[in-house]
Amino acid sequence: PCIDQEKVVANDIILNKHRVLLITGSNTGGKTVTLKTAGLLSFMALCGLPVPAREATIPLFDQIYVDLGDEQSIEQSLSTFSSHMMKIIDILNHASSSSLVILDEIGSGTDPQEGESLAEAILSRFIDLHSFVLTSTHYGRLKTFASEHDQILMASVAFDLEAMQPTYHLKLDSVGQSYAIEIAQLLGLDKNIVQKARQIK
C-alpha cells in the first residue's frame, strides 16, 4: 500500500501442476521479497483478510512454515548453518500435504557441495510429503535437479544488466544467474579485485 501504484511490480505465482517453486536469479534481485510476499498473502487469506491481487486462489493451508533470515547465536552455539538446519528439521517433522513451506537459500551456510546435496535431499523429502514449497537458491546443481523433476517449477527474478538494477519481476519457467561479480562491482568493490575474480572465474 505504500508503493506508488504506477511502480508496483505485479507477479504471478502459479503452482497448478507442481508442488515446488524454485526461484533463482541475481543477488539483490527480489527472491526473498517474492517468498515473503507469497507467505504474507497466504497468511492474510487464512486470516480472512482481502488479498491485494487481481486474482487469487490460495489453498487452505494447515500451517505455514518459514525459514528466512539468519538467527545465529554464540550463546546457544548456533552457526548460520545450524540455525537453518534446526528449523528445517522441525519443519520436516511437522509438515503435511496441506502445508506451505518457505525456505530462503536452502542448503546455504556451509560447504557448497554438501549444501547442494542436502538441499536436493530435503526438497526430495518435501516432495514425498506432498507439501507446497517455495524456495530460492544460487546452487547450479540444484537448478539442474529442479529442471529434471516434474514436481518442481523453476522461476527467476529478472535483472536489468544495462541499468545494473533488479526489476523485481518473477519469470516462471526460467533459470536465472546470480551476477555476483557484477553486483559486487556495483557496490564498490575494488576494480582490481573484480578483475581478478573475472580471471579466476
Coordinates of C-alpha atoms in Angstrom, one line a residue, residues 59-188:
P59 CA -5.2 -23.3 -0.6
L60 CA -6.4 -23.6 3.0
F61 CA -3.0 -24.4 4.4
D62 CA -2.9 -26.2 7.8
Q63 CA 0.3 -24.5 8.6
I64 CA 2.8 -22.0 7.0
Y65 CA 6.4 -22.9 7.9
V66 CA 9.1 -20.4 7.2
D67 CA 12.9 -20.3 7.3
L68 CA 14.0 -16.8 6.4
G69 CA 16.9 -14.8 7.6
D70 CA 19.8 -15.6 9.9
E71 CA 19.4 -16.4 13.6
Q72 CA 22.9 -17.5 14.6
S73 CA 23.7 -17.4 18.3
I74 CA 27.0 -17.7 20.1
E75 CA 25.1 -18.2 23.4
Q76 CA 23.3 -21.3 22.0
S77 CA 26.3 -22.5 19.9
L78 CA 24.3 -22.0 16.7
S79 CA 26.1 -21.1 13.5
T80 CA 24.2 -19.8 10.5
F81 CA 24.0 -23.3 9.1
S82 CA 23.0 -24.9 12.4
S83 CA 20.1 -22.4 12.9
H84 CA 18.8 -23.1 9.4
M85 CA 19.1 -26.8 9.8
M86 CA 17.3 -26.9 13.2
K87 CA 14.4 -25.0 11.6
I88 CA 14.3 -27.3 8.6
I89 CA 14.4 -30.4 10.8
D90 CA 11.5 -29.1 12.8
I91 CA 9.5 -28.3 9.7
L92 CA 10.2 -31.8 8.2
N93 CA 8.9 -33.3 11.4
H94 CA 5.6 -31.4 11.2
A95 CA 4.8 -30.5 7.6
S96 CA 1.9 -32.2 5.8
S97 CA 0.5 -32.3 2.3
S98 CA -1.6 -29.3 3.3
S99 CA 1.3 -27.2 4.5
L100 CA 3.1 -24.3 2.8
V101 CA 6.9 -24.4 3.4
I102 CA 9.0 -21.3 2.6
L103 CA 12.8 -21.8 2.6
D104 CA 15.2 -19.0 1.6
E105 CA 18.6 -20.0 0.2
I106 CA 18.1 -23.7 1.0
G107 CA 21.3 -25.5 1.9
S108 CA 23.3 -22.3 2.4
G109 CA 25.8 -21.5 5.1
T110 CA 28.1 -24.5 4.6
D111 CA 30.4 -26.2 2.0
P112 CA 28.6 -25.6 -1.3
Q113 CA 28.9 -29.2 -2.5
E114 CA 27.5 -30.5 0.8
G115 CA 24.9 -27.8 0.8
E116 CA 23.7 -28.7 -2.7
S117 CA 23.4 -32.3 -1.6
L118 CA 21.4 -31.5 1.5
A119 CA 19.2 -29.1 -0.4
E120 CA 18.4 -31.8 -3.0
A121 CA 17.7 -34.4 -0.4
I122 CA 15.5 -32.0 1.7
L123 CA 13.5 -30.9 -1.4
S124 CA 13.0 -34.6 -2.3
R125 CA 11.6 -35.3 1.1
F126 CA 9.2 -32.4 0.9
I127 CA 8.0 -33.7 -2.5
D128 CA 7.4 -37.1 -0.9
L129 CA 5.4 -35.3 1.8
H130 CA 3.4 -33.5 -1.0
S131 CA 3.9 -30.2 0.8
F132 CA 3.8 -26.9 -1.1
V133 CA 7.3 -25.5 -1.1
L134 CA 8.6 -22.0 -2.2
T135 CA 12.4 -21.8 -2.0
S136 CA 15.3 -20.0 -3.6
T137 CA 18.9 -20.9 -4.5
H138 CA 22.1 -19.9 -6.2
Y139 CA 23.3 -23.6 -6.5
G140 CA 23.9 -24.8 -10.0
R141 CA 23.4 -28.5 -9.2
L142 CA 20.1 -27.7 -7.5
K143 CA 19.0 -25.9 -10.7
T144 CA 19.8 -29.0 -12.7
F145 CA 18.0 -31.3 -10.3
A146 CA 14.9 -29.0 -10.4
S147 CA 14.9 -28.8 -14.2
E148 CA 14.8 -32.6 -14.4
H149 CA 12.0 -33.0 -11.8
D150 CA 8.3 -32.8 -12.9
Q151 CA 7.2 -31.6 -9.4
I152 CA 9.4 -28.5 -9.4
L153 CA 8.7 -25.3 -11.3
M154 CA 11.7 -23.2 -12.0
A155 CA 11.5 -19.4 -11.9
S156 CA 13.9 -16.5 -11.9
V157 CA 13.9 -12.8 -10.8
A158 CA 14.8 -10.6 -13.7
F159 CA 17.8 -8.3 -13.6
D160 CA 18.4 -5.3 -15.9
L161 CA 22.1 -5.7 -16.9
E162 CA 22.2 -2.3 -18.6
A163 CA 20.9 -0.4 -15.6
M164 CA 22.5 -2.9 -13.2
Q165 CA 19.3 -3.0 -11.2
P166 CA 16.8 -5.7 -10.3
T167 CA 13.4 -5.4 -11.9
Y168 CA 11.6 -7.5 -9.2
H169 CA 9.7 -9.3 -12.0
L170 CA 9.3 -13.0 -11.4
K171 CA 9.6 -15.1 -14.7
L172 CA 8.1 -18.5 -14.4
D173 CA 9.7 -21.4 -16.3
S174 CA 13.1 -19.8 -16.4
V175 CA 16.5 -20.1 -14.8
G176 CA 18.5 -17.0 -13.6
Q177 CA 22.1 -16.1 -12.9
S178 CA 23.5 -14.7 -9.7
Y179 CA 25.6 -11.9 -11.3
A180 CA 27.7 -11.8 -8.0
I181 CA 30.8 -10.2 -9.6
E182 CA 28.8 -7.5 -11.4
I183 CA 26.8 -6.7 -8.3
A184 CA 30.0 -6.6 -6.1
Q185 CA 31.5 -4.1 -8.6
L186 CA 28.3 -2.0 -8.5
L187 CA 28.5 -2.0 -4.7
G188 CA 32.0 -0.5 -4.8

